[in-house]
Amino acid sequence: MTAPTDREIRHELEKGYGHVIGAKRVWNIRIAHALRTLSGTSASRRLQEWRNQLMAVLKVEDQVLKSYDRMAGVYNEVNQTLRNDSSFVLCKYNGEYVRRAAKDIYADQLRYFSEAVMRPRLRDDMTILEIGAGETTTIHNLMSSLAPLNLRWSGLELSWSRIAEGRRWAIEHDTMGQIDHLVAASAVDIPFADDSFDVVFTNGCVEQIRYGTERALSEILRVARHTVILYEPSYELGDKYQRIYLEGAQYCRGIPALLNGLGANVVRHELAPHSFNPFCCYAVTVIEKAPKHDVRPPSLSCPQCKKALKPIAEGYFCDSVDCSCVYPSIWNIACLRQEDAIFASKYVEMVTASKRTSPDMQSPPFDKVSDAQTFT
Ligand SMILES: C[S@@+](CC[C@H](N)C(=O)[O-])C[C@H]1O[C@@H](n2cnc3c(N)ncnc32)[C@H](O)[C@@H]1O
Ligand SMILES: [Zn+2]
């Protein structure tokens, strides 16, 4: 036998491994590798450190998550304290800077939101989702003030500790029966199907999303069936002091223009009359939507591909080919940020196989999978 020539070997290589050595792919690899190497050299590492220090001041999602997560519990406590606080504070009342007792301005602000903003849009049996629900402080305030309306509540919040505090509060105050979902997720990738909730609202959440505001607004619009209510500080309608404050706080701007670009049907956009913080007056923005889907119970969907998630013992599974991932559920709170996904392409095989093997092989966690039929 004669040895193959170089040409023949090359041909075999290209025929069998064209997908690995294709010219376009190889160039992409070379460029990506060069970029990676470049940012790893010592000169650029110093540059990187300097850049990171500078960037640490920016209101990016990770910073927002960490700072809010560390203050879990504070809102529910302050919410109680303010109701009895008769000290005088500078606030905005009917659009004027005045000094009033903290408990009065706080009560008027809450009453306005409940009675003038929310109640006219609500009917019995409606489903309501708050985006950026924190410790469910606003949900609980509304539950009490809107009674006896019979409403189903859900909350989505970036920080696990805050929404966990919300769940703790609900258990302690016996309100879990009125709550459908409490999830840890981001407004920029909402893990619910289209048209899931009759009303979706925010109370000071979009303000925190300086990068990704448009995407968050489009997601909020997507999961609402009828109405979106945004209660957010307004740069555009604010006075010069408010603009200085909002710039320093890095609150997002331009919500009306972004909504306009998204084709939203804005039926109301105005400054709320009262504000506890005189430099951070909120605007009410109401958007109406013609629902595309019939009424159906809100269901969890993958934050990446939006396919319906399957409940499993450890949390939720997305079986779309690209995702194939598990999202954990911790203390009954589904953790559904894209970053929470654990890529597990063999999950279904493992669970199915473990069900067939001998009982002593069926050690946890597989033997706890509740909905065996999901994978068979
Ligand atoms: C000013 S607090 C308001 C909390 C709550 N709405 C209330 O009324 O008590 C803002 C909340 O938005 C949350 N948040 C910020 N960015 C978010 C995002 N991208 N997705 C979901 N929640 C977010 C924060 O973690 C925080 O809990
Ligand atoms: Zn998915």
mmCIF file of C-alpha atoms and ligand atoms in Angstrom:
data_model
loop_
_atom_site.group_PDB
_atom_site.id
_atom_site.type_symbol
_atom_site.label_atom_id
_atom_site.label_comp_id
_atom_site.label_asym_id
_atom_site.label_seq_id
_atom_site.Cartn_x
_atom_site.Cartn_y
_atom_site.Cartn_z
ATOM 1 C CA MET A 1 0.000 0.000 0.000
ATOM 2 C CA THR A 2 1.284 3.440 -0.856
ATOM 3 C CA ALA A 3 1.100 6.160 1.751
ATOM 4 C CA PRO A 4 -1.556 8.833 1.112
ATOM 5 C CA THR A 5 -0.293 12.034 -0.421
ATOM 6 C CA ASP A 6 -0.565 15.367 1.385
ATOM 7 C CA ARG A 7 -3.336 16.325 -1.023
ATOM 8 C CA GLU A 8 -5.329 13.198 -0.175
ATOM 9 C CA ILE A 9 -4.919 13.774 3.555
ATOM 10 C CA ARG A 10 -5.982 17.398 3.180
ATOM 11 C CA HIS A 11 -9.025 16.247 1.225
ATOM 12 C CA GLU A 12 -9.995 13.783 3.974
ATOM 13 C CA LEU A 13 -9.607 16.526 6.566
ATOM 14 C CA GLU A 14 -11.794 18.978 4.679
ATOM 15 C CA LYS A 15 -14.382 16.352 3.845
ATOM 16 C CA GLY A 16 -14.738 15.026 7.387
ATOM 17 C CA TYR A 17 -14.032 18.112 9.426
ATOM 18 C CA GLY A 18 -15.115 21.038 7.248
ATOM 19 C CA HIS A 19 -17.398 22.235 10.028
ATOM 20 C CA VAL A 20 -14.405 22.480 12.381
ATOM 21 C CA ILE A 21 -11.784 23.993 10.068
ATOM 22 C CA GLY A 22 -13.988 26.188 7.812
ATOM 23 C CA ALA A 23 -12.124 29.411 6.895
ATOM 24 C CA LYS A 24 -14.811 31.735 8.307
ATOM 25 C CA ARG A 25 -14.941 29.871 11.557
ATOM 26 C CA VAL A 26 -11.163 29.761 11.926
ATOM 27 C CA TRP A 27 -10.890 33.516 11.369
ATOM 28 C CA ASN A 28 -13.586 34.129 13.957
ATOM 29 C CA ILE A 29 -11.612 31.978 16.398
ATOM 30 C CA ARG A 30 -8.371 33.859 15.673
ATOM 31 C CA ILE A 31 -9.984 37.274 16.183
ATOM 32 C CA ALA A 32 -11.760 36.211 19.377
ATOM 33 C CA HIS A 33 -8.556 34.675 20.742
ATOM 34 C CA ALA A 34 -6.551 37.826 19.956
ATOM 35 C CA LEU A 35 -9.098 39.995 21.754
ATOM 36 C CA ARG A 36 -9.050 37.705 24.767
ATOM 37 C CA THR A 37 -5.246 37.676 24.899
ATOM 38 C CA LEU A 38 -5.096 41.446 24.503
ATOM 39 C CA SER A 39 -7.314 42.129 27.488
ATOM 40 C CA GLY A 40 -5.255 39.668 29.546
ATOM 41 C CA THR A 41 -1.875 41.423 29.148
ATOM 42 C CA SER A 42 -0.511 43.363 32.137
ATOM 43 C CA ALA A 43 -0.641 46.802 30.482
ATOM 44 C CA SER A 44 -4.264 46.398 29.569
ATOM 45 C CA ARG A 45 -5.063 44.848 32.959
ATOM 46 C CA ARG A 46 -4.169 48.181 34.577
ATOM 47 C CA LEU A 47 -6.356 49.877 32.019
ATOM 48 C CA GLN A 48 -9.089 47.410 32.796
ATOM 49 C CA GLU A 49 -8.812 48.061 36.554
ATOM 50 C CA TRP A 50 -9.051 51.795 36.009
ATOM 51 C CA ARG A 51 -12.025 51.280 33.716
ATOM 52 C CA ASN A 52 -13.700 48.984 36.276
ATOM 53 C CA GLN A 53 -13.186 51.521 39.074
ATOM 54 C CA LEU A 54 -14.709 54.235 36.942
ATOM 55 C CA MET A 55 -17.601 52.045 35.900
ATOM 56 C CA ALA A 56 -18.383 50.926 39.467
ATOM 57 C CA VAL A 57 -20.339 54.144 39.970
ATOM 58 C CA LEU A 58 -22.790 53.312 37.184
ATOM 59 C CA LYS A 59 -26.282 52.043 37.940
ATOM 60 C CA VAL A 60 -25.974 48.677 36.202
ATOM 61 C CA GLU A 61 -28.230 45.749 37.025
ATOM 62 C CA ASP A 62 -25.685 43.892 39.133
ATOM 63 C CA GLN A 63 -25.017 46.935 41.353
ATOM 64 C CA VAL A 64 -28.730 47.588 41.739
ATOM 65 C CA LEU A 65 -29.340 43.956 42.678
ATOM 66 C CA LYS A 66 -26.610 43.884 45.318
ATOM 67 C CA SER A 67 -27.500 47.175 46.959
ATOM 68 C CA TYR A 68 -31.220 46.348 47.135
ATOM 69 C CA ASP A 69 -30.639 42.756 48.210
ATOM 70 C CA ARG A 70 -28.548 43.946 51.190
ATOM 71 C CA MET A 71 -31.373 46.184 52.407
ATOM 72 C CA ALA A 72 -34.031 43.437 52.373
ATOM 73 C CA GLY A 73 -36.498 44.047 55.208
ATOM 74 C CA VAL A 74 -35.971 47.808 55.458
ATOM 75 C CA TYR A 75 -38.974 48.845 53.333
ATOM 76 C CA ASN A 76 -41.539 46.878 55.314
ATOM 77 C CA GLU A 77 -40.149 48.322 58.529
ATOM 78 C CA VAL A 78 -40.087 51.936 57.254
ATOM 79 C CA ASN A 79 -43.582 51.481 55.813
ATOM 80 C CA GLN A 80 -44.843 50.773 59.339
ATOM 81 C CA THR A 81 -42.771 53.510 61.036
ATOM 82 C CA LEU A 82 -43.882 56.265 58.649
ATOM 83 C CA ARG A 83 -47.550 55.678 59.423
ATOM 84 C CA ASN A 84 -46.934 56.964 62.974
ATOM 85 C CA ASP A 85 -44.194 59.541 62.293
ATOM 86 C CA SER A 86 -45.498 63.021 63.145
ATOM 87 C CA SER A 87 -42.188 64.834 62.575
ATOM 88 C CA PHE A 88 -42.342 67.557 59.923
ATOM 89 C CA VAL A 89 -40.571 66.956 56.620
ATOM 90 C CA LEU A 90 -40.100 68.969 53.446
ATOM 91 C CA CYS A 91 -42.289 67.414 50.772
ATOM 92 C CA LYS A 92 -44.344 68.291 47.702
ATOM 93 C CA TYR A 93 -48.043 68.700 48.334
ATOM 94 C CA ASN A 94 -50.325 69.571 45.439
ATOM 95 C CA GLY A 95 -47.207 70.451 43.505
ATOM 96 C CA GLU A 96 -45.898 72.935 46.140
ATOM 97 C CA TYR A 97 -42.856 72.613 48.422
ATOM 98 C CA VAL A 98 -44.288 72.530 51.967
ATOM 99 C CA ARG A 99 -43.539 71.058 55.394
ATOM 100 C CA ARG A 100 -46.007 68.468 56.607
ATOM 101 C CA ALA A 101 -46.121 65.662 59.127
ATOM 102 C CA ALA A 102 -44.400 62.628 57.588
ATOM 103 C CA LYS A 103 -47.394 60.355 58.379
ATOM 104 C CA ASP A 104 -49.810 62.710 56.560
ATOM 105 C CA ILE A 105 -47.836 63.115 53.356
ATOM 106 C CA TYR A 106 -47.103 59.381 53.312
ATOM 107 C CA ALA A 107 -50.784 58.525 53.764
ATOM 108 C CA ASP A 108 -51.889 60.977 51.053
ATOM 109 C CA GLN A 109 -49.314 59.626 48.631
ATOM 110 C CA LEU A 110 -50.506 56.050 49.209
ATOM 111 C CA ARG A 111 -54.171 57.043 49.008
ATOM 112 C CA TYR A 112 -53.640 58.798 45.681
ATOM 113 C CA PHE A 113 -51.932 55.744 44.188
ATOM 114 C CA SER A 114 -54.559 53.340 45.460
ATOM 115 C CA GLU A 115 -57.712 55.389 44.827
ATOM 116 C CA ALA A 116 -56.924 57.688 41.886
ATOM 117 C CA VAL A 117 -54.543 55.449 39.958
ATOM 118 C CA MET A 118 -55.272 51.773 40.649
ATOM 119 C CA ARG A 119 -58.924 51.428 41.727
ATOM 120 C CA PRO A 120 -60.527 52.857 38.554
ATOM 121 C CA ARG A 121 -58.759 50.152 36.511
ATOM 122 C CA LEU A 122 -59.597 47.143 38.685
ATOM 123 C CA ARG A 123 -62.445 44.672 38.927
ATOM 124 C CA ASP A 124 -63.018 41.536 40.991
ATOM 125 C CA ASP A 125 -60.938 38.465 40.014
ATOM 126 C CA MET A 126 -58.357 40.407 38.034
ATOM 127 C CA THR A 127 -54.750 39.222 38.051
ATOM 128 C CA ILE A 128 -52.131 41.854 38.867
ATOM 129 C CA LEU A 129 -48.354 41.671 38.568
ATOM 130 C CA GLU A 130 -45.984 44.162 40.149
ATOM 131 C CA ILE A 131 -42.614 44.428 38.413
ATOM 132 C CA GLY A 132 -39.849 45.329 40.888
ATOM 133 C CA ALA A 133 -42.077 44.308 43.803
ATOM 134 C CA GLY A 134 -39.288 44.575 46.398
ATOM 135 C CA GLU A 135 -40.570 43.181 49.701
ATOM 136 C CA THR A 136 -44.203 43.246 48.456
ATOM 137 C CA THR A 137 -44.683 46.438 50.495
ATOM 138 C CA THR A 138 -46.825 48.102 47.825
ATOM 139 C CA ILE A 139 -48.721 44.888 47.064
ATOM 140 C CA HIS A 140 -49.644 44.604 50.747
ATOM 141 C CA ASN A 141 -50.549 48.290 51.035
ATOM 142 C CA LEU A 142 -52.842 47.898 48.016
ATOM 143 C CA MET A 143 -54.331 44.621 49.288
ATOM 144 C CA SER A 144 -55.519 46.466 52.413
ATOM 145 C CA SER A 145 -56.590 49.725 50.810
ATOM 146 C CA LEU A 146 -58.413 48.103 47.862
ATOM 147 C CA ALA A 147 -60.354 45.600 50.001
ATOM 148 C CA PRO A 148 -62.951 44.180 49.549
ATOM 149 C CA LEU A 149 -61.964 43.928 45.861
ATOM 150 C CA ASN A 150 -61.018 40.298 45.249
ATOM 151 C CA LEU A 151 -57.714 40.374 43.325
ATOM 152 C CA ARG A 152 -54.960 37.840 42.531
ATOM 153 C CA TRP A 153 -51.477 39.271 43.119
ATOM 154 C CA SER A 154 -48.025 38.356 41.789
ATOM 155 C CA GLY A 155 -44.633 39.969 42.242
ATOM 156 C CA LEU A 156 -41.435 39.864 40.197
ATOM 157 C CA GLU A 157 -38.289 41.219 41.812
ATOM 158 C CA LEU A 158 -34.596 41.298 40.906
ATOM 159 C CA SER A 159 -33.356 40.554 44.418
ATOM 160 C CA TRP A 160 -34.014 37.116 45.910
ATOM 161 C CA SER A 161 -33.664 38.343 49.502
ATOM 162 C CA ARG A 162 -36.240 41.082 48.986
ATOM 163 C CA ILE A 163 -38.879 38.889 47.392
ATOM 164 C CA ALA A 164 -38.130 36.235 50.031
ATOM 165 C CA GLU A 165 -38.802 38.894 52.680
ATOM 166 C CA GLY A 166 -42.054 39.599 50.806
ATOM 167 C CA ARG A 167 -42.975 35.916 51.050
ATOM 168 C CA ARG A 168 -42.066 35.838 54.749
ATOM 169 C CA TRP A 169 -44.273 38.880 55.313
ATOM 170 C CA ALA A 170 -47.169 37.303 53.397
ATOM 171 C CA ILE A 171 -46.912 34.067 55.413
ATOM 172 C CA GLU A 172 -46.782 36.051 58.667
ATOM 173 C CA HIS A 173 -49.801 38.168 57.674
ATOM 174 C CA ASP A 174 -51.788 35.282 56.187
ATOM 175 C CA THR A 175 -52.012 36.750 52.679
ATOM 176 C CA MET A 176 -50.341 33.948 50.675
ATOM 177 C CA GLY A 177 -53.840 32.833 49.652
ATOM 178 C CA GLN A 178 -54.152 35.996 47.536
ATOM 179 C CA ILE A 179 -50.742 35.565 45.891
ATOM 180 C CA ASP A 180 -50.082 33.459 42.765
ATOM 181 C CA HIS A 181 -46.388 33.997 41.976
ATOM 182 C CA LEU A 182 -43.372 35.521 43.712
ATOM 183 C CA VAL A 183 -40.342 35.222 41.440
ATOM 184 C CA ALA A 184 -36.783 36.489 41.419
ATOM 185 C CA ALA A 185 -36.187 37.738 37.879
ATOM 186 C CA SER A 186 -35.352 40.809 35.857
ATOM 187 C CA ALA A 187 -37.766 43.205 34.213
ATOM 188 C CA VAL A 188 -35.630 43.066 31.093
ATOM 189 C CA ASP A 189 -36.359 39.314 30.636
ATOM 190 C CA ILE A 190 -39.744 38.691 32.207
ATOM 191 C CA PRO A 191 -40.399 34.960 32.724
ATOM 192 C CA PHE A 192 -44.119 34.993 31.954
ATOM 193 C CA ALA A 193 -46.040 34.256 28.772
ATOM 194 C CA ASP A 194 -47.540 37.070 26.656
ATOM 195 C CA ASP A 195 -50.755 38.652 27.997
ATOM 196 C CA SER A 196 -50.415 36.812 31.319
ATOM 197 C CA PHE A 197 -51.841 39.439 33.709
ATOM 198 C CA ASP A 198 -54.845 41.764 33.467
ATOM 199 C CA VAL A 199 -52.844 44.609 34.981
ATOM 200 C CA VAL A 200 -49.075 45.006 35.244
ATOM 201 C CA PHE A 201 -47.743 47.882 37.317
ATOM 202 C CA THR A 202 -44.506 49.341 38.630
ATOM 203 C CA ASN A 203 -43.820 51.576 41.588
ATOM 204 C CA GLY A 204 -40.300 52.968 41.331
ATOM 205 C CA CYS A 205 -38.761 50.050 39.449
ATOM 206 C CA VAL A 206 -38.184 51.341 35.920
ATOM 207 C CA GLU A 207 -36.320 54.263 37.508
ATOM 208 C CA GLN A 208 -33.610 51.750 38.483
ATOM 209 C CA ILE A 209 -33.167 50.397 34.970
ATOM 210 C CA ARG A 210 -30.928 52.973 33.386
ATOM 211 C CA TYR A 211 -29.475 50.526 30.897
ATOM 212 C CA GLY A 212 -32.105 48.398 29.235
ATOM 213 C CA THR A 213 -35.083 50.692 29.889
ATOM 214 C CA GLU A 214 -36.596 50.164 26.454
ATOM 215 C CA ARG A 215 -36.319 46.402 26.708
ATOM 216 C CA ALA A 216 -37.886 46.412 30.180
ATOM 217 C CA LEU A 217 -40.794 48.542 28.936
ATOM 218 C CA SER A 218 -41.346 46.255 25.975
ATOM 219 C CA GLU A 219 -41.352 43.205 28.287
ATOM 220 C CA ILE A 220 -43.806 44.891 30.669
ATOM 221 C CA LEU A 221 -46.123 45.668 27.750
ATOM 222 C CA ARG A 222 -45.815 42.089 26.488
ATOM 223 C CA VAL A 223 -47.004 40.357 29.673
ATOM 224 C CA ALA A 224 -49.977 42.689 30.305
ATOM 225 C CA ARG A 225 -53.395 41.823 28.876
ATOM 226 C CA HIS A 226 -55.298 45.093 29.373
ATOM 227 C CA THR A 227 -53.438 47.723 31.321
ATOM 228 C CA VAL A 228 -49.953 48.834 32.281
ATOM 229 C CA ILE A 229 -49.551 51.397 35.046
ATOM 230 C CA LEU A 230 -46.126 52.934 35.520
ATOM 231 C CA TYR A 231 -45.567 54.985 38.673
ATOM 232 C CA GLU A 232 -42.072 56.341 38.162
ATOM 233 C CA PRO A 233 -40.110 59.554 38.838
ATOM 234 C CA SER A 234 -40.253 61.893 35.867
ATOM 235 C CA TYR A 235 -37.271 63.865 34.597
ATOM 236 C CA GLU A 236 -39.312 65.428 31.825
ATOM 237 C CA LEU A 237 -42.130 66.715 34.073
ATOM 238 C CA GLY A 238 -39.855 67.534 37.012
ATOM 239 C CA ASP A 239 -38.639 71.002 38.047
ATOM 240 C CA LYS A 240 -34.964 72.017 38.020
ATOM 241 C CA TYR A 241 -34.290 70.541 41.488
ATOM 242 C CA GLN A 242 -35.854 67.256 40.534
ATOM 243 C CA ARG A 243 -33.714 67.095 37.400
ATOM 244 C CA ILE A 244 -30.546 67.632 39.455
ATOM 245 C CA TYR A 245 -31.628 64.895 41.882
ATOM 246 C CA LEU A 246 -32.577 62.413 39.195
ATOM 247 C CA GLU A 247 -29.341 62.905 37.320
ATOM 248 C CA GLY A 248 -27.297 62.244 40.463
ATOM 249 C CA ALA A 249 -29.428 59.217 41.314
ATOM 250 C CA GLN A 250 -28.990 57.996 37.704
ATOM 251 C CA TYR A 251 -32.686 57.347 37.345
ATOM 252 C CA CYS A 252 -33.808 56.467 33.847
ATOM 253 C CA ARG A 253 -35.241 59.198 31.656
ATOM 254 C CA GLY A 254 -37.441 59.484 28.608
ATOM 255 C CA ILE A 255 -40.105 56.889 29.442
ATOM 256 C CA PRO A 256 -42.784 58.672 27.334
ATOM 257 C CA ALA A 257 -40.530 58.807 24.253
ATOM 258 C CA LEU A 258 -39.570 55.149 24.645
ATOM 259 C CA LEU A 259 -43.225 54.130 24.980
ATOM 260 C CA ASN A 260 -44.015 56.152 21.908
ATOM 261 C CA GLY A 261 -41.271 54.311 20.003
ATOM 262 C CA LEU A 262 -42.757 50.997 21.149
ATOM 263 C CA GLY A 263 -46.163 52.012 19.797
ATOM 264 C CA ALA A 264 -47.807 51.945 23.250
ATOM 265 C CA ASN A 265 -51.271 53.449 23.631
ATOM 266 C CA VAL A 266 -50.609 55.955 26.453
ATOM 267 C CA VAL A 267 -53.931 57.229 27.786
ATOM 268 C CA ARG A 268 -52.656 59.168 30.809
ATOM 269 C CA HIS A 269 -49.325 60.740 31.691
ATOM 270 C CA GLU A 270 -49.184 63.266 34.527
ATOM 271 C CA LEU A 271 -47.310 64.129 37.695
ATOM 272 C CA ALA A 272 -48.763 62.762 40.916
ATOM 273 C CA PRO A 273 -49.842 65.627 43.196
ATOM 274 C CA HIS A 274 -48.012 64.543 46.353
ATOM 275 C CA SER A 275 -44.486 63.331 46.998
ATOM 276 C CA PHE A 276 -42.807 62.374 50.243
ATOM 277 C CA ASN A 277 -39.423 63.103 48.614
ATOM 278 C CA PRO A 278 -39.934 66.594 47.117
ATOM 279 C CA PHE A 279 -37.166 66.041 44.594
ATOM 280 C CA CYS A 280 -38.461 62.760 43.292
ATOM 281 C CA CYS A 281 -42.045 63.333 42.178
ATOM 282 C CA TYR A 282 -43.582 60.398 40.380
ATOM 283 C CA ALA A 283 -45.530 60.488 37.142
ATOM 284 C CA VAL A 284 -48.465 58.188 36.485
ATOM 285 C CA THR A 285 -48.433 56.651 33.036
ATOM 286 C CA VAL A 286 -51.350 54.464 31.995
ATOM 287 C CA ILE A 287 -51.171 52.344 28.859
ATOM 288 C CA GLU A 288 -54.100 50.438 27.444
ATOM 289 C CA LYS A 289 -53.706 47.282 25.412
ATOM 290 C CA ALA A 290 -56.000 45.182 23.263
ATOM 291 C CA PRO A 291 -55.350 41.606 24.452
ATOM 292 C CA LYS A 292 -54.230 39.110 21.813
ATOM 293 C CA HIS A 293 -54.952 36.015 23.894
ATOM 294 C CA ASP A 294 -57.919 34.702 25.858
ATOM 295 C CA VAL A 295 -57.868 34.667 29.619
ATOM 296 C CA ARG A 296 -55.580 31.937 30.937
ATOM 297 C CA PRO A 297 -53.789 31.527 34.235
ATOM 298 C CA PRO A 298 -50.382 33.238 34.327
ATOM 299 C CA SER A 299 -47.716 30.692 33.480
ATOM 300 C CA LEU A 300 -43.964 30.789 33.938
ATOM 301 C CA SER A 301 -41.850 30.920 30.808
ATOM 302 C CA CYS A 302 -38.130 30.718 30.166
ATOM 303 C CA PRO A 303 -36.504 34.165 30.487
ATOM 304 C CA GLN A 304 -34.280 33.308 27.513
ATOM 305 C CA CYS A 305 -36.524 31.668 24.895
ATOM 306 C CA LYS A 306 -39.991 32.326 26.449
ATOM 307 C CA LYS A 307 -41.043 28.675 26.089
ATOM 308 C CA ALA A 308 -43.267 27.358 28.923
ATOM 309 C CA LEU A 309 -41.179 26.053 31.823
ATOM 310 C CA LYS A 310 -41.707 22.576 33.262
ATOM 311 C CA PRO A 311 -41.859 22.239 37.032
ATOM 312 C CA ILE A 312 -39.279 19.789 38.420
ATOM 313 C CA ALA A 313 -38.176 18.889 41.922
ATOM 314 C CA GLU A 314 -35.267 21.323 41.898
ATOM 315 C CA GLY A 315 -37.110 24.194 40.236
ATOM 316 C CA TYR A 316 -37.961 24.546 36.556
ATOM 317 C CA PHE A 317 -36.665 23.063 33.318
ATOM 318 C CA CYS A 318 -36.598 24.610 29.845
ATOM 319 C CA ASP A 319 -36.525 21.819 27.290
ATOM 320 C CA SER A 320 -35.926 23.969 24.208
ATOM 321 C CA VAL A 321 -32.855 22.644 22.389
ATOM 322 C CA ASP A 322 -30.861 25.865 22.750
ATOM 323 C CA CYS A 323 -31.640 26.355 26.441
ATOM 324 C CA SER A 324 -31.817 22.822 27.942
ATOM 325 C CA CYS A 325 -31.409 24.332 31.367
ATOM 326 C CA VAL A 326 -32.564 24.103 34.948
ATOM 327 C CA TYR A 327 -33.594 27.172 36.953
ATOM 328 C CA PRO A 328 -33.431 26.655 40.719
ATOM 329 C CA SER A 329 -36.275 27.344 43.080
ATOM 330 C CA ILE A 330 -35.105 28.463 46.502
ATOM 331 C CA TRP A 331 -37.598 28.581 49.366
ATOM 332 C CA ASN A 332 -40.386 28.284 46.787
ATOM 333 C CA ILE A 333 -39.109 31.304 44.888
ATOM 334 C CA ALA A 334 -38.321 30.541 41.271
ATOM 335 C CA CYS A 335 -34.945 32.078 40.369
ATOM 336 C CA LEU A 336 -35.470 33.055 36.774
ATOM 337 C CA ARG A 337 -32.767 35.488 35.772
ATOM 338 C CA GLN A 338 -30.912 34.383 32.656
ATOM 339 C CA GLU A 339 -27.815 34.174 34.866
ATOM 340 C CA ASP A 340 -29.553 31.594 37.089
ATOM 341 C CA ALA A 341 -29.764 29.006 34.305
ATOM 342 C CA ILE A 342 -27.761 25.804 34.771
ATOM 343 C CA PHE A 343 -27.086 24.243 31.391
ATOM 344 C CA ALA A 344 -28.075 20.574 31.752
ATOM 345 C CA SER A 345 -28.616 18.988 28.343
ATOM 346 C CA LYS A 346 -28.793 15.474 29.878
ATOM 347 C CA TYR A 347 -31.266 16.340 32.636
ATOM 348 C CA VAL A 348 -34.244 14.557 31.065
ATOM 349 C CA GLU A 349 -32.172 11.462 30.222
ATOM 350 C CA MET A 350 -30.827 11.277 33.766
ATOM 351 C CA VAL A 351 -34.236 11.579 35.371
ATOM 352 C CA THR A 352 -35.862 9.106 32.991
ATOM 353 C CA ALA A 353 -33.033 6.578 33.389
ATOM 354 C CA SER A 354 -33.012 6.852 37.153
ATOM 355 C CA LYS A 355 -36.704 5.999 37.219
ATOM 356 C CA ARG A 356 -35.956 2.730 35.396
ATOM 357 C CA THR A 357 -33.021 1.602 37.512
ATOM 358 C CA SER A 358 -33.133 -0.253 40.810
ATOM 359 C CA PRO A 359 -34.584 1.582 43.824
ATOM 360 C CA ASP A 360 -31.210 1.844 45.557
ATOM 361 C CA MET A 361 -29.914 3.822 42.534
ATOM 362 C CA GLN A 362 -32.725 6.301 42.912
ATOM 363 C CA SER A 363 -31.045 8.557 45.366
ATOM 364 C CA PRO A 364 -32.161 12.170 45.673
ATOM 365 C CA PRO A 365 -32.711 14.430 43.881
ATOM 366 C CA PHE A 366 -34.152 12.305 41.068
ATOM 367 C CA ASP A 367 -36.574 10.314 43.191
ATOM 368 C CA LYS A 368 -38.165 13.603 44.232
ATOM 369 C CA VAL A 369 -39.179 14.630 40.713
ATOM 370 C CA SER A 370 -42.866 15.130 41.215
ATOM 371 C CA ASP A 371 -44.243 15.200 37.687
ATOM 372 C CA ALA A 372 -42.765 12.028 36.228
ATOM 373 C CA GLN A 373 -45.194 12.174 33.319
ATOM 374 C CA THR A 374 -43.495 15.369 32.124
ATOM 375 C CA PHE A 375 -40.547 13.374 30.851
ATOM 376 C CA THR A 376 -42.045 10.059 29.885
HETATM 377 C C1 LIG B 1 -37.483 51.779 44.743
HETATM 378 S S1 LIG B 1 -37.623 50.049 44.984
HETATM 379 C C2 LIG B 1 -39.373 49.837 44.945
HETATM 380 C C3 LIG B 1 -39.847 48.538 45.518
HETATM 381 C C4 LIG B 1 -41.333 48.270 45.433
HETATM 382 N N1 LIG B 1 -41.872 48.577 44.151
HETATM 383 C C5 LIG B 1 -42.107 49.036 46.496
HETATM 384 O O1 LIG B 1 -42.939 49.854 46.125
HETATM 385 O O2 LIG B 1 -41.865 48.798 47.682
HETATM 386 C C6 LIG B 1 -37.101 49.422 43.401
HETATM 387 C C7 LIG B 1 -37.136 47.917 43.284
HETATM 388 O O3 LIG B 1 -36.936 47.552 41.924
HETATM 389 C C8 LIG B 1 -36.087 46.426 41.868
HETATM 390 N N2 LIG B 1 -35.438 46.366 40.556
HETATM 391 C C9 LIG B 1 -34.459 47.143 40.075
HETATM 392 N N3 LIG B 1 -34.104 46.764 38.835
HETATM 393 C C10 LIG B 1 -34.895 45.716 38.521
HETATM 394 C C11 LIG B 1 -35.021 44.861 37.385
HETATM 395 N N4 LIG B 1 -34.252 45.011 36.326
HETATM 396 N N5 LIG B 1 -35.945 43.886 37.416
HETATM 397 C C12 LIG B 1 -36.736 43.696 38.499
HETATM 398 N N6 LIG B 1 -36.665 44.462 39.601
HETATM 399 C C13 LIG B 1 -35.759 45.461 39.625
HETATM 400 C C14 LIG B 1 -35.105 46.669 43.008
HETATM 401 O O4 LIG B 1 -34.423 45.489 43.390
HETATM 402 C C15 LIG B 1 -36.026 47.227 44.070
HETATM 403 O O5 LIG B 1 -36.562 46.218 44.886
HETATM 404 ZN ZN ZN B 2 -35.488 28.457 27.211
#
